[in-house]
mmCIF file of C-alpha atoms and ligand atoms in Angstrom:
data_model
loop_
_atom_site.group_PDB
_atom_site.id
_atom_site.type_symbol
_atom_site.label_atom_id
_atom_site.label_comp_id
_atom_site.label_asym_id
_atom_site.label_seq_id
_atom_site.Cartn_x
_atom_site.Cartn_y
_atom_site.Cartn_z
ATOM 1 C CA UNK A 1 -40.814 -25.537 -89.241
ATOM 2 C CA UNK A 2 -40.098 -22.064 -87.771
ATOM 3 C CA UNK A 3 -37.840 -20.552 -85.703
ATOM 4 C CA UNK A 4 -38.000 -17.730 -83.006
ATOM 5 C CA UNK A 5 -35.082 -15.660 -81.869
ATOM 6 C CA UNK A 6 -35.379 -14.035 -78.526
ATOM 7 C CA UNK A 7 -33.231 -10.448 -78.322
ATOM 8 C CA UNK A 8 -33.466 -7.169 -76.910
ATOM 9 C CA UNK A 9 -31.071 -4.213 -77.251
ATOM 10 C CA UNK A 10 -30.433 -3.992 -73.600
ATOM 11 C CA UNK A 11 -27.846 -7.219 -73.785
ATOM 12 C CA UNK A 12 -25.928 -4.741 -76.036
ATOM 13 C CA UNK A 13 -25.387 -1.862 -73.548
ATOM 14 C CA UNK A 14 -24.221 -3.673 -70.482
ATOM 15 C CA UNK A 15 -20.675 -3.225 -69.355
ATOM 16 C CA UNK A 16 -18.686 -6.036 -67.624
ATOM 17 C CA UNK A 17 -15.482 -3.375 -66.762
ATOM 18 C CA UNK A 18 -12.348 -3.736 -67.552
ATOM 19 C CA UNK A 19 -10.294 -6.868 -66.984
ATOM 20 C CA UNK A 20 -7.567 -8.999 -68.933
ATOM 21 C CA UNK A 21 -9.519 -12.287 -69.749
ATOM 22 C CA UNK A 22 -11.175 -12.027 -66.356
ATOM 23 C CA UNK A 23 -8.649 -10.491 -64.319
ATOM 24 C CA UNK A 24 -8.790 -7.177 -63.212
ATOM 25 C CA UNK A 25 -6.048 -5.022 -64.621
ATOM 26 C CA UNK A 26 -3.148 -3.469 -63.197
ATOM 27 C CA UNK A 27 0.182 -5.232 -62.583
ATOM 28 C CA UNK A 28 1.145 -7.177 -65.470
ATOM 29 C CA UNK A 29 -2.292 -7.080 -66.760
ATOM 30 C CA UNK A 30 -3.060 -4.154 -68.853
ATOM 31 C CA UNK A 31 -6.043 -2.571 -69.375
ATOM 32 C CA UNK A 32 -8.686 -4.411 -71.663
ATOM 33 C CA UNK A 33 -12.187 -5.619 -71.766
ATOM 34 C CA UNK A 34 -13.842 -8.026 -69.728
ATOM 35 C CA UNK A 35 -13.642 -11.787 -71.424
ATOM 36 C CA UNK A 36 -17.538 -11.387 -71.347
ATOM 37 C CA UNK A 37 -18.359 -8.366 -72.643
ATOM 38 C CA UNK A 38 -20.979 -7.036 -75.465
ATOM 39 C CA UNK A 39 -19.378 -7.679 -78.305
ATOM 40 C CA UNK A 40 -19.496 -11.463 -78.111
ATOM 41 C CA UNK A 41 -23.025 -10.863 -78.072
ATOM 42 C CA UNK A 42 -24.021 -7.963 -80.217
ATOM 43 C CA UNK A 43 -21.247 -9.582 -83.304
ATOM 44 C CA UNK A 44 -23.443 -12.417 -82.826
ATOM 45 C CA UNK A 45 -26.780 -10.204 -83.238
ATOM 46 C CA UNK A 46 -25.192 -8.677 -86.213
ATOM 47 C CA UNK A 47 -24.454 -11.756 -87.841
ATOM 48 C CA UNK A 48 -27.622 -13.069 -87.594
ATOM 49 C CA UNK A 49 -29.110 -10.127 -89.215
ATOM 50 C CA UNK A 50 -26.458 -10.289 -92.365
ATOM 51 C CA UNK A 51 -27.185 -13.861 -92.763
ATOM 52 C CA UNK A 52 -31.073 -13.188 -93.357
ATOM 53 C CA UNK A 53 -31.895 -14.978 -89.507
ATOM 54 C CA UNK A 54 -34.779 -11.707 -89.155
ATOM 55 C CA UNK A 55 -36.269 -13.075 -92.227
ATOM 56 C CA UNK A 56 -36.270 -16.330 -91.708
ATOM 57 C CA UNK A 57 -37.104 -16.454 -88.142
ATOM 58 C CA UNK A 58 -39.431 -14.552 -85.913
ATOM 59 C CA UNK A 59 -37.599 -12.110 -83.602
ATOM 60 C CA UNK A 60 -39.168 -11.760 -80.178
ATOM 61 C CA UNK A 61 -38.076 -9.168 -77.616
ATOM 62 C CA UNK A 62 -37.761 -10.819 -74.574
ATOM 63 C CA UNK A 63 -39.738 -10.019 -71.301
ATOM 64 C CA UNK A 64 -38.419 -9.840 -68.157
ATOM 65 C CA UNK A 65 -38.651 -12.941 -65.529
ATOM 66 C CA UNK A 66 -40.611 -12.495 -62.571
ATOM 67 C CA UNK A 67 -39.199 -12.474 -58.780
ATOM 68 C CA UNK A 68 -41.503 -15.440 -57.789
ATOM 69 C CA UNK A 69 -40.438 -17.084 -61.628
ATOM 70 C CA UNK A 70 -36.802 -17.007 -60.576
ATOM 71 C CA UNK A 71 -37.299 -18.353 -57.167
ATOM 72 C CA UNK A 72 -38.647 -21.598 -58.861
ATOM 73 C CA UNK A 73 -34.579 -21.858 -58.939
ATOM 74 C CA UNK A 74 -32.975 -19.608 -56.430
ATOM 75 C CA UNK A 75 -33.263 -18.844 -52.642
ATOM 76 C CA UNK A 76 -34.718 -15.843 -51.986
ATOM 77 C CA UNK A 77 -31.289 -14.809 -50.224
ATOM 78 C CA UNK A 78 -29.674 -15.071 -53.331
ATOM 79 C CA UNK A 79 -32.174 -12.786 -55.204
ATOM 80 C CA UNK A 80 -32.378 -9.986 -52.497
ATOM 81 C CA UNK A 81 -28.388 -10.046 -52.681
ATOM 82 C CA UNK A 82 -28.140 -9.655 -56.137
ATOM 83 C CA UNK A 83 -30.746 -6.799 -55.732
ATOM 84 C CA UNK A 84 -28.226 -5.274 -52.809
ATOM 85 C CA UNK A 85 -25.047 -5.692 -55.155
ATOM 86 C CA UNK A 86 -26.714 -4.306 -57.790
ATOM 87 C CA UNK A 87 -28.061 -1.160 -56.247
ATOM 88 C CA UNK A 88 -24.963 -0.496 -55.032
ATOM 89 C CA UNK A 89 -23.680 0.158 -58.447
ATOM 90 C CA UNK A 90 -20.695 -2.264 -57.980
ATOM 91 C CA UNK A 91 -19.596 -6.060 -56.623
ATOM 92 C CA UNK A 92 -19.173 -9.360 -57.219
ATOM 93 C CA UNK A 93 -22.353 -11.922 -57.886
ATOM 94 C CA UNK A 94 -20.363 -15.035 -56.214
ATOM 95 C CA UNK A 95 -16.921 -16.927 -56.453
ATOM 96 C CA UNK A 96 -15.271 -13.492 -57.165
ATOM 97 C CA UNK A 97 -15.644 -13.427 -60.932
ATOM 98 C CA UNK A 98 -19.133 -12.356 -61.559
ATOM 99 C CA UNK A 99 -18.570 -8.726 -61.534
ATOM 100 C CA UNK A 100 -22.007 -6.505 -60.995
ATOM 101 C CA UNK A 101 -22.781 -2.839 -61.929
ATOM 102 C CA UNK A 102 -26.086 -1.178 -61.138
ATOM 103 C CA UNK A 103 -27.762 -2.635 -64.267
ATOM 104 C CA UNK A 104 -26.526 -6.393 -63.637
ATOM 105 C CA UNK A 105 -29.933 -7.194 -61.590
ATOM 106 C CA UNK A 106 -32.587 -6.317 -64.389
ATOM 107 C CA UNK A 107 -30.416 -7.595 -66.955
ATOM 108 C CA UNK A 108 -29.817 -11.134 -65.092
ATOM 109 C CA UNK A 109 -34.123 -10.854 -64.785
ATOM 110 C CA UNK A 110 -34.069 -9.614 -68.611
ATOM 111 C CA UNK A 111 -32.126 -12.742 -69.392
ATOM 112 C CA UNK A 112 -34.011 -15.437 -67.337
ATOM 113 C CA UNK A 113 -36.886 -13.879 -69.057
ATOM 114 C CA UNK A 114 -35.784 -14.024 -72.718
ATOM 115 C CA UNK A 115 -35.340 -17.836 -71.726
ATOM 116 C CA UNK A 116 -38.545 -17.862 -70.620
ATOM 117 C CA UNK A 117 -40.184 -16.135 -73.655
ATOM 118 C CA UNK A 118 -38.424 -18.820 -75.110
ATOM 119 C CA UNK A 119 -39.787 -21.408 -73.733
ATOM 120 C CA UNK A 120 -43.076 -20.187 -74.063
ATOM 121 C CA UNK A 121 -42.800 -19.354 -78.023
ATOM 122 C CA UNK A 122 -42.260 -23.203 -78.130
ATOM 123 C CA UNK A 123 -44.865 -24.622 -75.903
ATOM 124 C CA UNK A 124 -47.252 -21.776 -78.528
ATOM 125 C CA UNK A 125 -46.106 -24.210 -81.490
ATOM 126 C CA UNK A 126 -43.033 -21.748 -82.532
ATOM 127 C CA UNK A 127 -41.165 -24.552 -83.416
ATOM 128 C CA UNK A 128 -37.448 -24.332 -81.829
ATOM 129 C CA UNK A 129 -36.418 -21.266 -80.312
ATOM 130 C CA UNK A 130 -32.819 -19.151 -79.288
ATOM 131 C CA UNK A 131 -32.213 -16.849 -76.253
ATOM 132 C CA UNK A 132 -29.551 -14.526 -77.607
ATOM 133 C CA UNK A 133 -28.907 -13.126 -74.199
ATOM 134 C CA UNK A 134 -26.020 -12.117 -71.742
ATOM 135 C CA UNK A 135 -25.745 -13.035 -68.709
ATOM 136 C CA UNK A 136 -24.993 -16.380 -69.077
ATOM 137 C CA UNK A 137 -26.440 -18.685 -66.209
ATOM 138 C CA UNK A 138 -25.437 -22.539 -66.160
ATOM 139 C CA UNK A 139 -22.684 -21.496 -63.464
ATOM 140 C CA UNK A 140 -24.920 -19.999 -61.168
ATOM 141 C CA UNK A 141 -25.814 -21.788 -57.592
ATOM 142 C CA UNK A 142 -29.031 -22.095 -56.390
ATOM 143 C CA UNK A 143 -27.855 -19.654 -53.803
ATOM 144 C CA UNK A 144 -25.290 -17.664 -55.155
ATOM 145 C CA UNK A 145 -24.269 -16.432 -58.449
ATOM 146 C CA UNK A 146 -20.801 -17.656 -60.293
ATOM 147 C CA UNK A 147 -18.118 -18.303 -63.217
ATOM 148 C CA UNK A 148 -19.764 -14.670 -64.715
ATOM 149 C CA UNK A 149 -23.440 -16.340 -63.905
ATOM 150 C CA UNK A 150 -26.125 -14.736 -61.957
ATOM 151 C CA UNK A 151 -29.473 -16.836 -62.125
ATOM 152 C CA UNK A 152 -29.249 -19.455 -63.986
ATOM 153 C CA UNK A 153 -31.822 -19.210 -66.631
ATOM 154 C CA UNK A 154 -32.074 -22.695 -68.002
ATOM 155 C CA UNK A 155 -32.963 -24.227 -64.708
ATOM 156 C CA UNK A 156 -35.562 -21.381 -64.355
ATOM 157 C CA UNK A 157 -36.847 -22.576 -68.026
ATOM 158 C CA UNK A 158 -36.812 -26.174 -67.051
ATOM 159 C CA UNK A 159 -39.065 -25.197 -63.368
ATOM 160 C CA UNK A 160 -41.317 -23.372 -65.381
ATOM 161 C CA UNK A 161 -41.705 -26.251 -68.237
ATOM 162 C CA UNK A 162 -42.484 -28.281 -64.823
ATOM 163 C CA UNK A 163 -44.767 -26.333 -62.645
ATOM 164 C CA UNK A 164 -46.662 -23.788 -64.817
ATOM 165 C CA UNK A 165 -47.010 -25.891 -68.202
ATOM 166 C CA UNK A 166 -47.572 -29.220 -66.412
ATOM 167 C CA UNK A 167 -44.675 -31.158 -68.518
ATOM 168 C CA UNK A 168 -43.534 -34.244 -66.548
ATOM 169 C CA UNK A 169 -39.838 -34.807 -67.993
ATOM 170 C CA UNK A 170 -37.068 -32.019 -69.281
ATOM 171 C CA UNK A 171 -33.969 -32.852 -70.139
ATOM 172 C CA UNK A 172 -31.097 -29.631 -70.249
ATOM 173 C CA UNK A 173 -28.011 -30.925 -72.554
ATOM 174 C CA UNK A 174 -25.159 -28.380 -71.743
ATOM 175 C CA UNK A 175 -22.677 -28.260 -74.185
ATOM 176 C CA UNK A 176 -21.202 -25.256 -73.186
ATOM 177 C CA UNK A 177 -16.959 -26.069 -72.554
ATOM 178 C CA UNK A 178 -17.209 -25.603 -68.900
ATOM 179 C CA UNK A 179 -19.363 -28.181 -66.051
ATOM 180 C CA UNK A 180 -23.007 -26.848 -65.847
ATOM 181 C CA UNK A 181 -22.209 -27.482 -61.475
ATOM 182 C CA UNK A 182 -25.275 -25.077 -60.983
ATOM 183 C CA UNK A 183 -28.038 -26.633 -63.758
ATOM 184 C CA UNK A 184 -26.737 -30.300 -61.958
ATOM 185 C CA UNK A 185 -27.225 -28.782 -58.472
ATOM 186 C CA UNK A 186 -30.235 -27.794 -58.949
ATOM 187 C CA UNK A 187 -32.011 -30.698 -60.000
ATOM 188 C CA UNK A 188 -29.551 -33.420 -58.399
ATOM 189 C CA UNK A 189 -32.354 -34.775 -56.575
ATOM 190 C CA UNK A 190 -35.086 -34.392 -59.194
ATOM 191 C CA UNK A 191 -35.535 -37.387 -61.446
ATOM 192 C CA UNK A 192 -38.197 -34.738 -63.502
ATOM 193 C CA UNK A 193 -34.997 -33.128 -64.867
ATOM 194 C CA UNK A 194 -32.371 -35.310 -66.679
ATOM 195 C CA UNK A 195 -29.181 -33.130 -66.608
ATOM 196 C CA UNK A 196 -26.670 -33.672 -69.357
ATOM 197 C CA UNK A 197 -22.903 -31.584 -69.074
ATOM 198 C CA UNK A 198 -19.911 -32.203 -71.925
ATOM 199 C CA UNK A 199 -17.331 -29.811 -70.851
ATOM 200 C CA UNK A 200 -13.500 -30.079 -70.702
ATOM 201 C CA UNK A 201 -11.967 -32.413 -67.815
ATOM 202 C CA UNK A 202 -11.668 -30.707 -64.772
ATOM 203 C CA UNK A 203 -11.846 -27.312 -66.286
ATOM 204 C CA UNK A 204 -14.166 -25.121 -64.406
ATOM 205 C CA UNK A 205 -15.365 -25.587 -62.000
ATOM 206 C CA UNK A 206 -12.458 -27.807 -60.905
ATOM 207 C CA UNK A 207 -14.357 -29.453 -58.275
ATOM 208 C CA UNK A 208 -17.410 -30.746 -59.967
ATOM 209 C CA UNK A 209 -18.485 -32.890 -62.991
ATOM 210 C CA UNK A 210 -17.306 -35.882 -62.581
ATOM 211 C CA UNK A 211 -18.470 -39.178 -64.379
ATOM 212 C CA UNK A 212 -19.382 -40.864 -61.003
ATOM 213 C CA UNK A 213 -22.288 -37.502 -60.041
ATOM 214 C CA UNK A 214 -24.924 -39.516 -61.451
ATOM 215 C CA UNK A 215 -27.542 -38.020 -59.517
ATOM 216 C CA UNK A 216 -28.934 -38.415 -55.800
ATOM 217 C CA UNK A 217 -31.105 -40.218 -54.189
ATOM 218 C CA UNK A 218 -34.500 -41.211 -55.921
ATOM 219 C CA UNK A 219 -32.820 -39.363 -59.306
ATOM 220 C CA UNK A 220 -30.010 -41.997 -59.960
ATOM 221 C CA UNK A 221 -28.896 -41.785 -63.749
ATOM 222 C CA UNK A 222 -30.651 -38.292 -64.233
ATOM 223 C CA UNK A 223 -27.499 -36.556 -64.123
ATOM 224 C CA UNK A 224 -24.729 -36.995 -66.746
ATOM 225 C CA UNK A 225 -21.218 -35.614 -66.785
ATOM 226 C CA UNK A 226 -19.272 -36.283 -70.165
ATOM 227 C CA UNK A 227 -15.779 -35.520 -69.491
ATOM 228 C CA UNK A 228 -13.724 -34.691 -72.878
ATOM 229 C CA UNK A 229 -10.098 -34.507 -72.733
ATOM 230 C CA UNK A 230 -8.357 -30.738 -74.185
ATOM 231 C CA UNK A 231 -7.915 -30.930 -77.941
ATOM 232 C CA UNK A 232 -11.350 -33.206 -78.380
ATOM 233 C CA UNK A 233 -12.767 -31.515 -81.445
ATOM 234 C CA UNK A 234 -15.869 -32.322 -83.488
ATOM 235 C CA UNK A 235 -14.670 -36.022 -83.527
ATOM 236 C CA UNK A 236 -15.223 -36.967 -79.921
ATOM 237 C CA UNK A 237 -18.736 -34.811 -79.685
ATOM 238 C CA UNK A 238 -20.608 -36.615 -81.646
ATOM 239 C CA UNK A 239 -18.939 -40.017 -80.931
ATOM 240 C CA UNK A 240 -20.110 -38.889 -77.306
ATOM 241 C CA UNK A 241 -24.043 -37.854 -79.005
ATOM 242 C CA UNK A 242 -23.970 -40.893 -80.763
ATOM 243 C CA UNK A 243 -22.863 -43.176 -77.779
ATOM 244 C CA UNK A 244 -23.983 -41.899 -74.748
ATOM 245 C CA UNK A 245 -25.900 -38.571 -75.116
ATOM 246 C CA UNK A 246 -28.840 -39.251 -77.540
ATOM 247 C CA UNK A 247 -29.013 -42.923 -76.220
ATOM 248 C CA UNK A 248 -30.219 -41.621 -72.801
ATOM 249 C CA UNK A 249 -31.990 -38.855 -74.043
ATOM 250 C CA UNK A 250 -34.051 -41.434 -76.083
ATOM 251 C CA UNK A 251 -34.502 -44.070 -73.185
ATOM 252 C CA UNK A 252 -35.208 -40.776 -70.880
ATOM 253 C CA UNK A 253 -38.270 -39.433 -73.453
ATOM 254 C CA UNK A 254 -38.166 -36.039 -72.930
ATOM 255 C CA UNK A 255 -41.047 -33.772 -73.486
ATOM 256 C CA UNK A 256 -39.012 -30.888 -73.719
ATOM 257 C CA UNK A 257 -34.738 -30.146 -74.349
ATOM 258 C CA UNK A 258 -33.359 -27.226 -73.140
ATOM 259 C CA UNK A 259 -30.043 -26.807 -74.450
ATOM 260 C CA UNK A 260 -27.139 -24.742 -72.665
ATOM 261 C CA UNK A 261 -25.665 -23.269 -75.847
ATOM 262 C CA UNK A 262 -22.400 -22.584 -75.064
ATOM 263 C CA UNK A 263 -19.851 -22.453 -77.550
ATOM 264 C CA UNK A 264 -16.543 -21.886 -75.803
ATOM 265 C CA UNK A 265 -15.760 -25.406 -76.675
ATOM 266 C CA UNK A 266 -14.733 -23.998 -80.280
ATOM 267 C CA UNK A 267 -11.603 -23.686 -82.034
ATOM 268 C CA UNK A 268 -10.587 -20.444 -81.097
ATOM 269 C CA UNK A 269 -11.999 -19.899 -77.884
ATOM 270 C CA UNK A 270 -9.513 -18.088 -74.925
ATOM 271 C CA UNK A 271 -11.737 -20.231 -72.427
ATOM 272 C CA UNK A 272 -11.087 -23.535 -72.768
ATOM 273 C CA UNK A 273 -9.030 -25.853 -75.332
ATOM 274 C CA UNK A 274 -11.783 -28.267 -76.863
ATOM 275 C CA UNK A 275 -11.572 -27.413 -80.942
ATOM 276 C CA UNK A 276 -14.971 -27.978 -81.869
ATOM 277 C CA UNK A 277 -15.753 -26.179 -85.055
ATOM 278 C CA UNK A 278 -18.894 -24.205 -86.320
ATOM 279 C CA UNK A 279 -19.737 -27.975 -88.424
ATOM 280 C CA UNK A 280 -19.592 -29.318 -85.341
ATOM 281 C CA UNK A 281 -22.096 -27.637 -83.395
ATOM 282 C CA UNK A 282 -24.135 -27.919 -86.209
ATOM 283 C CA UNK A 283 -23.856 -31.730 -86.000
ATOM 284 C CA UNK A 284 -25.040 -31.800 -82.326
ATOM 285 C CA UNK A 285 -27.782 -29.230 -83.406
ATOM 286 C CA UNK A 286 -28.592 -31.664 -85.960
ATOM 287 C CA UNK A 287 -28.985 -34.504 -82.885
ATOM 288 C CA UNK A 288 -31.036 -32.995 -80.913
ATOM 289 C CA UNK A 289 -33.062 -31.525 -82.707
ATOM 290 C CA UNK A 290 -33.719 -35.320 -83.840
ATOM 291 C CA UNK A 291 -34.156 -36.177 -80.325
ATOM 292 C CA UNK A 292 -36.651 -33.044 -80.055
ATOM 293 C CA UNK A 293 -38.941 -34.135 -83.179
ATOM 294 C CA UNK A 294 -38.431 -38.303 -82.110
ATOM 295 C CA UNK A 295 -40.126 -37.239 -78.383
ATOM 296 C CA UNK A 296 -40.805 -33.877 -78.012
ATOM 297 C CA UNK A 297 -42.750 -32.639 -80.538
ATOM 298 C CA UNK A 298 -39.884 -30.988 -81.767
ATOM 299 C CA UNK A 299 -39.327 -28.765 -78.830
ATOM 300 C CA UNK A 300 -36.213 -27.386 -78.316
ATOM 301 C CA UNK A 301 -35.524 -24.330 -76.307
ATOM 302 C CA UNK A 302 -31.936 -23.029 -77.065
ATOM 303 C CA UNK A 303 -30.282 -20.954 -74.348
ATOM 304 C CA UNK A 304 -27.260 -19.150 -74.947
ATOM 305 C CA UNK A 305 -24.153 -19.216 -72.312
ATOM 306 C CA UNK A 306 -20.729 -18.889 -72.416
ATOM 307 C CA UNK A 307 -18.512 -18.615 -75.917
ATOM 308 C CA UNK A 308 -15.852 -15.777 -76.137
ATOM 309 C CA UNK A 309 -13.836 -15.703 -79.512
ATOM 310 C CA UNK A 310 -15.540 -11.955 -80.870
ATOM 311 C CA UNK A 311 -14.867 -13.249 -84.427
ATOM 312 C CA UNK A 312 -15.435 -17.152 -84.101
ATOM 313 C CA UNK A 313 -18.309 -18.068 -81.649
ATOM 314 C CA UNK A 314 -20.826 -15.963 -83.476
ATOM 315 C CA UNK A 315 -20.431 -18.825 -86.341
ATOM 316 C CA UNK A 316 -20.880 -21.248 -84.179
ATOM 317 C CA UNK A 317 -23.881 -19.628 -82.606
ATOM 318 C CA UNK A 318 -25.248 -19.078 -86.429
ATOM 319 C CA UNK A 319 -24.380 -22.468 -87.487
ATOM 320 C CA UNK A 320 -26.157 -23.984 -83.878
ATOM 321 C CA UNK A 321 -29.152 -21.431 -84.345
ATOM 322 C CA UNK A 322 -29.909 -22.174 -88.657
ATOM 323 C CA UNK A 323 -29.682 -26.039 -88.049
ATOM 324 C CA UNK A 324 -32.343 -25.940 -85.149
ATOM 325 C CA UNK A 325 -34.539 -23.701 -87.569
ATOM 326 C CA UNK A 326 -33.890 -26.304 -90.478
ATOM 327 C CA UNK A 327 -32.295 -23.632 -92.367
ATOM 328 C CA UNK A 328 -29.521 -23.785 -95.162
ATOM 329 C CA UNK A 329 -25.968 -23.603 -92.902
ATOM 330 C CA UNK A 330 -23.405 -20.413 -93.781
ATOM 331 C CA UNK A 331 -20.048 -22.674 -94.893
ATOM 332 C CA UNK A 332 -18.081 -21.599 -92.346
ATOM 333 C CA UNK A 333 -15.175 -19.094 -93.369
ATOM 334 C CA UNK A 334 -12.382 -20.696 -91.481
ATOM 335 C CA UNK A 335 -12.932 -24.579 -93.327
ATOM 336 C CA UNK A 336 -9.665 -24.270 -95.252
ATOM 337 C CA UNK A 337 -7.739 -23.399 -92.181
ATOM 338 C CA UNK A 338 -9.334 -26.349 -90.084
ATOM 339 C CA UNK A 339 -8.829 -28.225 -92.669
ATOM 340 C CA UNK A 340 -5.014 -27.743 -92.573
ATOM 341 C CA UNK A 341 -5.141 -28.247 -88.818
ATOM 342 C CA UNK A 342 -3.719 -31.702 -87.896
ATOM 343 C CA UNK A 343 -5.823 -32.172 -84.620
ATOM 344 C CA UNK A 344 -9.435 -32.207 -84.121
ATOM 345 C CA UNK A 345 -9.976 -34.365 -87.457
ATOM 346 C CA UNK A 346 -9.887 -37.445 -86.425
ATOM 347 C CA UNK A 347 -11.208 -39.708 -83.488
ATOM 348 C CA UNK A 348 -8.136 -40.836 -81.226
ATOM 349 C CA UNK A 349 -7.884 -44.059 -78.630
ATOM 350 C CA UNK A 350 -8.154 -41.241 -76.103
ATOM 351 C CA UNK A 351 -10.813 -39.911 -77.098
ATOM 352 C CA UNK A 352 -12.753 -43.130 -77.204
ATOM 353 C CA UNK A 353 -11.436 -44.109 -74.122
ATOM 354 C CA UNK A 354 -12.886 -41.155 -72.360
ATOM 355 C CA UNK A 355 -15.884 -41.622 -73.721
ATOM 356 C CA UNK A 356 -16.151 -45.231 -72.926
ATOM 357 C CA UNK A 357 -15.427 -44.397 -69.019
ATOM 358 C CA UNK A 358 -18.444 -41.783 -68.783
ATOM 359 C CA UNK A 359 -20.571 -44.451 -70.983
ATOM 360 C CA UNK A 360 -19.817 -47.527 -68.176
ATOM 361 C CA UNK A 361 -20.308 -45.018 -65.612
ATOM 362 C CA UNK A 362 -24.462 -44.779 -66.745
ATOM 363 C CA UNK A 363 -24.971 -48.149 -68.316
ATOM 364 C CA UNK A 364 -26.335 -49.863 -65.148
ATOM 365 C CA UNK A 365 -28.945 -46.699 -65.214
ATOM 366 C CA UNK A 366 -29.506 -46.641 -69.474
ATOM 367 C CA UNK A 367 -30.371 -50.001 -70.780
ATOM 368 C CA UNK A 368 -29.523 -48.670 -74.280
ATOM 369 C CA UNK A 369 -25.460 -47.961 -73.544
HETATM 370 ZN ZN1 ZN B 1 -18.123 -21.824 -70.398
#
């Protein structure tokens, strides 16, 4: 099987500002980088390249998305205010935590695209493919941008899969720590999209993701919220894949997965509290790329979103990225320090109860749970 990697250079010379986390500095917060800044990105880009990812995959450099390609997703408000904010030089894409600088508009179009060329590497037979890319999208609304997002690029993957390429059935699994509110907004009412989310219990966006948003009217079960408690680890993933998330995938038969690869849900992420280790994102890449070969023809379009340890979510993104090209996984440098960890080993009553509430939630929709 092969592998494509989408990247250009430009993700590595775009500056989010200053910030502590995602603050802006001054007061008691001192002067730092923004939470999602290059570095997350280009560590990962060098990473790949030390662990032989060029030669083993093909590298693409991305295109850039269309205006009419991104409106498959957004309101054309929403794109002629990201063009205003942009030209401006400086502001906020939505929710007050998106910041923009005069670049932020082609690179949010450079991004959508490298999902796109994506997408299109796989429907050409590439096998599986990765969008190494920045900015993330799964936050963004189809009117406004958010949580750092500004168009949200695997909905724009999904509409294209749909309306240019003539597939009838996408599913987007979002495994990204945070709620994927804008991928499930998007398609709420569209039974043509099944929309998966694991994220962190009322995390972010505190408002949505929910077990009981199962989708609206005429799309009832096509939306999936899989709420994991803080400290869930590898454990309750993949008791989650096993039991709810490839079930419905199965019973949905996608033609096509789209997967929101985030990876803030690791160990040592500032973002969120969920422990999953590099393994364990190479256990759900393992999954669905199952899913992918059992119904899709193996296609699997990899997008990537949030994850913001500098040193740790580049291995997960390696160990995500060589499992969906059926490559040898890097052992992952940290093992004997997880190892000695005393959480995230094991699967708890909590965690299974969790579990168990977002699997009644869908079982009068899936036959299979
Ligand atoms: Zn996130």
């Amino acid at each position: 099987m092969t592998l494509a990697v989408c990247w250009s250079e430009q993700f590595a010379i775009h500056d989010s500002g200053r910030a502590g986390l995602y603050l802006p500095v001054g007061g008691l917060i001192e002067d730092d980088v923004h939470v999602d800044n290059t570095a997350r990105i280009t560590r990962t880009r060098n990473l790949l390249r030390t662990s032989g990812i060029d030669e083993a995959a093909t590298i693409l450099e991305p295109r850039k998305a269309s205006v009419a390609e991104v409106l498959r997703a957004h309101s054309e408000e929403h794109v002629v205010r990201m063009q205003e904010v942009s030209e401006a030089g400086e502001g906020d894409a939505g929710g007050g935590y998106t910041p923009m600088d005069a670049h932020s508009f082609e690179l949010a179009l450079l991004s959508a695209g490298s999902a796109l060329t994506a997408l299109e590497a796989v429907l050409a037979g590439e096998g599986t493919a990765h969008a190494l890319l920045r900015r993330s999208g799964h936050h963004a609304w189809r009117d406004s941008g958010y949580g750092f997002c500004v168009f949200n690029n695997c909905a724009i993957v999904a509409r294209a899969a749909i309306d240019e390429f003539g597939l009838e059935r996408v599913a987007v699994v979002d495994i990204d720590a945070h709620h994927g509110n804008g991928t499930e907004a998007i398609f709420y009412d569209d039974p043509a999209v099944l929309t998966v989310s694991l994220h962190q219990d009322r995390s972010f966006p505190v408002e949505t993701g929910g077990v009981e948003s199962v989708g609206g009217k005429d799309a009832e079960g096509a939306n999936a919220n899989v709420n994991l408690p803080a400290g869930a680890g590898d454990p309750a993933y993949l008791d989650a894949f096993d039991r709810i998330v490839v079930p419905v995938l199965l019973e949905y038969r996608p033609q096509l997965v789209v997967v929101a690869c985030g990876v803030d849900s690791s160990l040592f992420d500032p973002m969120a509290r969920l422990g999953v280790t590099a393994t364990g994102f190479a256990s759900m890449a393992k999954r669905l790329l199952g899913v992918a070969s059992e119904v899709a023809d193996g296609r699997l379009v990899s997008v990537q979103e949030g994850g913001y340890s500098p040193v740790y979510s580049p291995l997960c993104w390696l160990a995500f990225i060589e499992t969906i090209g059926g490559l040898d996984v890097h052992a992952d440098p940290f093992e004997d320090f997880i190892a000695e960890q005393a959480t995230c080993r094991e699967l708890a009553p909590w965690h299974v109860e969790a579990n168990e509430v977002t699997r009644k939630h869908l079982a009068s929709y899936w036959a299979s749970l």
